[in-house]
Structure formats: C-alpha cells, structure tokens
Coordinates of C-alpha atoms in Angstrom, one line a residue:
M84 CA 23.5 29.3 -33.9
V85 CA 25.5 28.7 -31.2
R86 CA 23.7 31.8 -28.8
S87 CA 20.3 30.6 -29.6
A88 CA 21.3 26.5 -28.5
E89 CA 22.7 28.1 -25.6
A90 CA 19.6 30.5 -24.8
L91 CA 17.6 27.1 -25.3
A92 CA 19.6 25.2 -22.9
R93 CA 19.3 28.4 -20.2
R94 CA 16.0 28.1 -20.8
Q95 CA 15.2 25.0 -19.7
E96 CA 17.4 24.6 -17.3
R97 CA 15.5 26.8 -16.4
S98 CA 12.8 25.6 -15.9
E99 CA 13.7 22.4 -14.8
L100 CA 14.7 24.5 -11.7
R101 CA 11.0 25.3 -11.5
Q102 CA 9.4 22.3 -12.0
E103 CA 11.8 20.9 -8.6
Q104 CA 11.1 24.5 -6.6
V105 CA 6.8 23.3 -6.9
L106 CA 7.5 19.4 -6.2
D107 CA 9.4 20.3 -3.2
A108 CA 6.9 23.0 -2.4
A109 CA 4.0 20.4 -3.5
E110 CA 6.2 17.8 -1.4
L111 CA 6.2 18.7 2.0
C112 CA 2.1 19.7 1.6
F113 CA 1.2 16.5 0.3
R114 CA 2.8 15.1 3.0
A115 CA 1.1 17.2 6.4
E116 CA -2.4 17.8 4.6
G117 CA -3.1 14.9 2.1
F118 CA -3.3 15.1 -2.2
H119 CA -7.0 16.2 -1.5
G120 CA -6.3 18.4 1.2
A121 CA -3.8 20.2 -0.2
S122 CA -4.3 23.3 -3.0
M123 CA -3.0 24.6 -5.5
A124 CA -3.1 27.8 -3.4
R125 CA -1.1 26.1 -0.7
I126 CA 1.4 24.9 -3.3
A127 CA 1.7 28.4 -4.6
A128 CA 2.7 29.8 -0.8
A129 CA 4.8 27.3 -0.2
A130 CA 6.8 27.2 -3.6
K131 CA 5.9 31.3 -3.4
M132 CA 4.2 31.6 -7.1
S133 CA 2.0 32.1 -8.4
V134 CA -0.8 29.3 -9.3
G135 CA -0.8 30.9 -12.6
H136 CA 2.9 30.6 -12.9
I137 CA 2.8 26.8 -11.9
Y138 CA 0.0 26.1 -14.5
Q139 CA 3.2 27.6 -17.1
Y140 CA 4.5 23.8 -15.8
F141 CA 2.1 21.3 -14.6
E142 CA -1.2 21.2 -16.7
S143 CA -3.5 20.8 -13.3
K144 CA -3.0 18.7 -10.0
D145 CA -2.5 14.9 -10.8
A146 CA 0.5 16.1 -13.3
I147 CA 1.2 17.3 -10.0
I148 CA 1.4 14.3 -7.7
I149 CA 2.5 11.9 -11.5
A150 CA 5.8 14.6 -11.4
L151 CA 6.4 14.1 -7.6
C152 CA 6.1 9.9 -8.4
E153 CA 8.3 9.7 -10.4
R154 CA 10.7 11.2 -9.1
R155 CA 10.6 9.6 -5.1
F156 CA 11.0 6.6 -6.6
A157 CA 13.6 7.4 -9.4
G158 CA 15.1 7.5 -6.1
F159 CA 15.5 2.9 -5.0
E160 CA 14.8 2.3 -8.6
H161 CA 19.1 4.3 -8.8
L162 CA 19.5 2.2 -5.7
L163 CA 18.9 -0.6 -6.7
M164 CA 20.5 0.0 -10.9
A165 CA 23.1 1.3 -9.0
V166 CA 23.8 -2.4 -7.7
E167 CA 23.4 -4.1 -9.8
Q168 CA 26.0 -2.4 -12.1
D169 CA 28.4 -3.6 -9.4
K170 CA 28.0 -7.6 -11.7
R171 CA 28.9 -9.4 -7.7
P172 CA 25.3 -10.1 -6.8
A173 CA 26.3 -14.1 -5.8
A174 CA 28.3 -13.4 -2.6
T175 CA 26.4 -13.5 0.8
A176 CA 28.0 -9.6 1.1
D177 CA 27.2 -7.8 -1.4
I178 CA 22.6 -10.0 -1.0
D179 CA 23.0 -8.1 2.0
T180 CA 24.2 -4.9 0.1
W181 CA 21.7 -5.3 -2.4
I182 CA 19.5 -5.6 0.4
A183 CA 19.8 -2.5 2.6
Q184 CA 18.9 -0.6 -0.7
F185 CA 15.3 -2.1 1.2
A186 CA 16.0 1.0 3.9
W187 CA 14.6 2.8 0.9
W188 CA 10.5 1.9 1.8
I189 CA 10.9 2.5 6.3
D190 CA 12.5 6.7 5.9
P191 CA 10.0 8.4 8.6
V192 CA 9.2 11.0 5.6
R193 CA 9.3 9.8 3.1
A194 CA 7.4 6.6 4.4
P195 CA 3.7 8.7 5.2
L196 CA 4.1 9.7 1.4
T197 CA 4.7 6.6 -0.4
L198 CA 1.6 5.8 0.9
E199 CA -0.1 8.5 -0.1
I200 CA 0.6 7.7 -3.4
M201 CA 0.0 4.1 -3.6
S202 CA -3.9 4.9 -2.1
E203 CA -3.6 6.9 -4.8
A204 CA -3.6 4.8 -7.3
G205 CA -6.3 3.4 -5.8
R206 CA -8.5 5.8 -7.1
N207 CA -7.4 7.7 -9.6
P208 CA -6.5 6.1 -13.3
R209 CA -3.5 8.3 -14.0
V210 CA -1.7 7.7 -11.2
A211 CA -1.9 4.2 -11.2
E212 CA -0.8 3.6 -15.1
V213 CA 2.2 5.5 -13.2
V214 CA 2.5 3.6 -10.1
A215 CA 2.5 0.3 -12.1
R216 CA 4.6 0.7 -15.0
I217 CA 7.5 2.3 -12.1
D218 CA 6.3 -1.1 -10.4
R219 CA 7.2 -3.0 -13.4
R220 CA 11.0 -1.3 -14.0
F221 CA 11.3 -2.1 -10.3
R222 CA 10.0 -5.8 -10.6
E223 CA 12.5 -6.4 -13.8
I224 CA 15.8 -4.7 -12.0
M225 CA 15.4 -6.8 -9.1
R226 CA 14.7 -10.1 -11.0
H227 CA 16.8 -10.2 -12.8
S228 CA 18.9 -9.6 -8.8
L229 CA 17.3 -12.5 -7.8
I230 CA 18.2 -14.6 -10.4
S231 CA 22.4 -13.8 -10.0
A232 CA 21.8 -14.7 -6.4
A233 CA 19.8 -17.4 -6.6
A234 CA 21.2 -19.7 -8.6
E235 CA 19.8 -22.8 -6.7
I236 CA 16.0 -20.8 -6.4
P237 CA 13.9 -23.0 -9.5
T238 CA 13.0 -20.4 -12.2
E239 CA 10.2 -20.8 -12.2
E240 CA 9.3 -20.2 -7.7
V241 CA 11.7 -16.5 -9.0
D242 CA 8.6 -15.0 -9.2
A243 CA 7.1 -16.1 -6.2
R244 CA 10.1 -15.5 -4.2
L245 CA 10.4 -11.9 -5.8
E246 CA 6.4 -11.5 -5.6
A247 CA 7.6 -12.0 -1.4
I248 CA 10.1 -9.6 -1.6
V249 CA 8.3 -6.4 -3.1
M250 CA 5.3 -7.5 -0.4
L251 CA 7.7 -7.1 2.7
S252 CA 8.7 -3.3 1.3
H253 CA 5.4 -2.2 0.4
G254 CA 5.0 -3.5 4.8
M255 CA 8.6 -1.9 6.1
T256 CA 6.0 1.1 5.0
S257 CA 3.3 0.1 6.2
R258 CA 5.3 -0.1 9.6
I259 CA 7.1 2.9 10.0
T260 CA 4.2 4.6 9.6
A261 CA 2.0 2.9 11.5
D262 CA 4.2 3.0 14.4
R263 CA 5.7 6.3 14.4
D264 CA 8.5 4.5 17.6
A265 CA 9.4 1.2 15.6
D266 CA 12.9 0.7 15.0
P267 CA 13.7 1.6 11.4
D268 CA 17.5 -0.3 11.8
R269 CA 14.7 -3.7 13.9
L270 CA 12.6 -3.2 10.8
L271 CA 14.9 -4.4 8.4
A272 CA 16.9 -6.3 10.3
A273 CA 13.8 -8.6 10.2
F274 CA 12.7 -7.7 6.7
R275 CA 17.1 -8.7 6.1
S276 CA 16.1 -12.0 7.4
A277 CA 13.2 -12.9 5.5
V278 CA 14.7 -11.9 2.7
R279 CA 17.9 -13.9 3.0
R280 CA 15.8 -16.9 3.7
L281 CA 14.3 -16.2 0.1
I282 CA 17.6 -15.1 -1.4
V283 CA 19.3 -18.4 -0.5
T284 CA 16.8 -20.9 0.8
P285 CA 17.2 -23.4 -2.0
A286 CA 12.9 -25.6 -3.4
G287 CA 12.5 -28.3 -1.1

C-alpha cells in the first residue's frame, strides 16, 4: 500500500513537471505569436514533445491558455497575500510595500502576455470566466487591504477607489507594452503617487 502511494505520488509529480514544461513552451510561443498565431505543433516543438503527448496533459489549446492564465496571475496573488498576512497595512511604509507589489503589472516580459490574456477574454467565454474568477479573487484581497489601510475612507467609497486602483494597474500594463522605452520605475512612481492619494485621502 505504501509503495502504491509512493508510486502514485511520483507519477503525479512527473505529470506536474510535464504540464509545467508545456506551459513554459506555450508561454514562449504565445508571447512571440499570440494565442491564435501559435499552433499546437509550434508549442510541441518548443516543449520538445509530440502533439499527441501534449494532449495527454491538456485536452486542447484552450485548456493550455486557461492553465497559463491561472499560473500567470497566481504570482501576483501570492505577492498580495504575503503583504496581507503581515497584518500591518496601516503604516505609511506598509502602504508603500503593498503598492510596490503592483510592479508585477509592468514587467516588460510579462506585460504583453497579460494583455494577450485580457484580449482573449473578450473573445473566448472560457477564458473570460477564468479571468473574471481571478479578478474577483484579486478584488477580495485588495478590498480587505484597502479597508485596513484606509481607515478614513467611508465604506461606501472603498469599492470606487478599489476600481480606480484596478484601472491604474491595467493602465501600467498597457503603457509598458505600448511604449517599449517607458521607464518601469517612473511608471510605478506615478502609480504610487496616484494610489497613495486614493488610499490616504479622506472623503470630502
């Protein structure tokens, strides 16, 4: 029984490694050619696997895109959760620490694929469902942080200010993608200035 469990665990580990191998290859292909330009054959070649082998782990290219969405945004979620678990969001330094996590959105390598995912969500209902679910998770985490950090903001204004922060973060991704000469540090500084006003400025 123990050997059986160990064998099952090893198979599961191998399967997860193969899935990551496919996702790594798919990410490279999608960044270069877009979701619709990159064929399964190209992904298979990049992964050094056959197309048939890939189908053992993902039922379709849509399934790869969806798994990549989950993996891509999990990184930002973990950053937010790590700050949230500190339980010290009220101080100025901690607000800046929270804001600093949004640098995730302006990584020059990550940003174009993030926009590709958003664009695909407008065309593909399955991807849209995943993106909406991820968005709800982000908002739940951020809303809790915002309420803790911005004690002076009336409850009825929290959602509006949260919406503004979300729009600003998406805007940074657009800017770093549209202007390859844009300075990520300057973008983040502008974002920090705007968000601090949203967080620390009371109503009225």
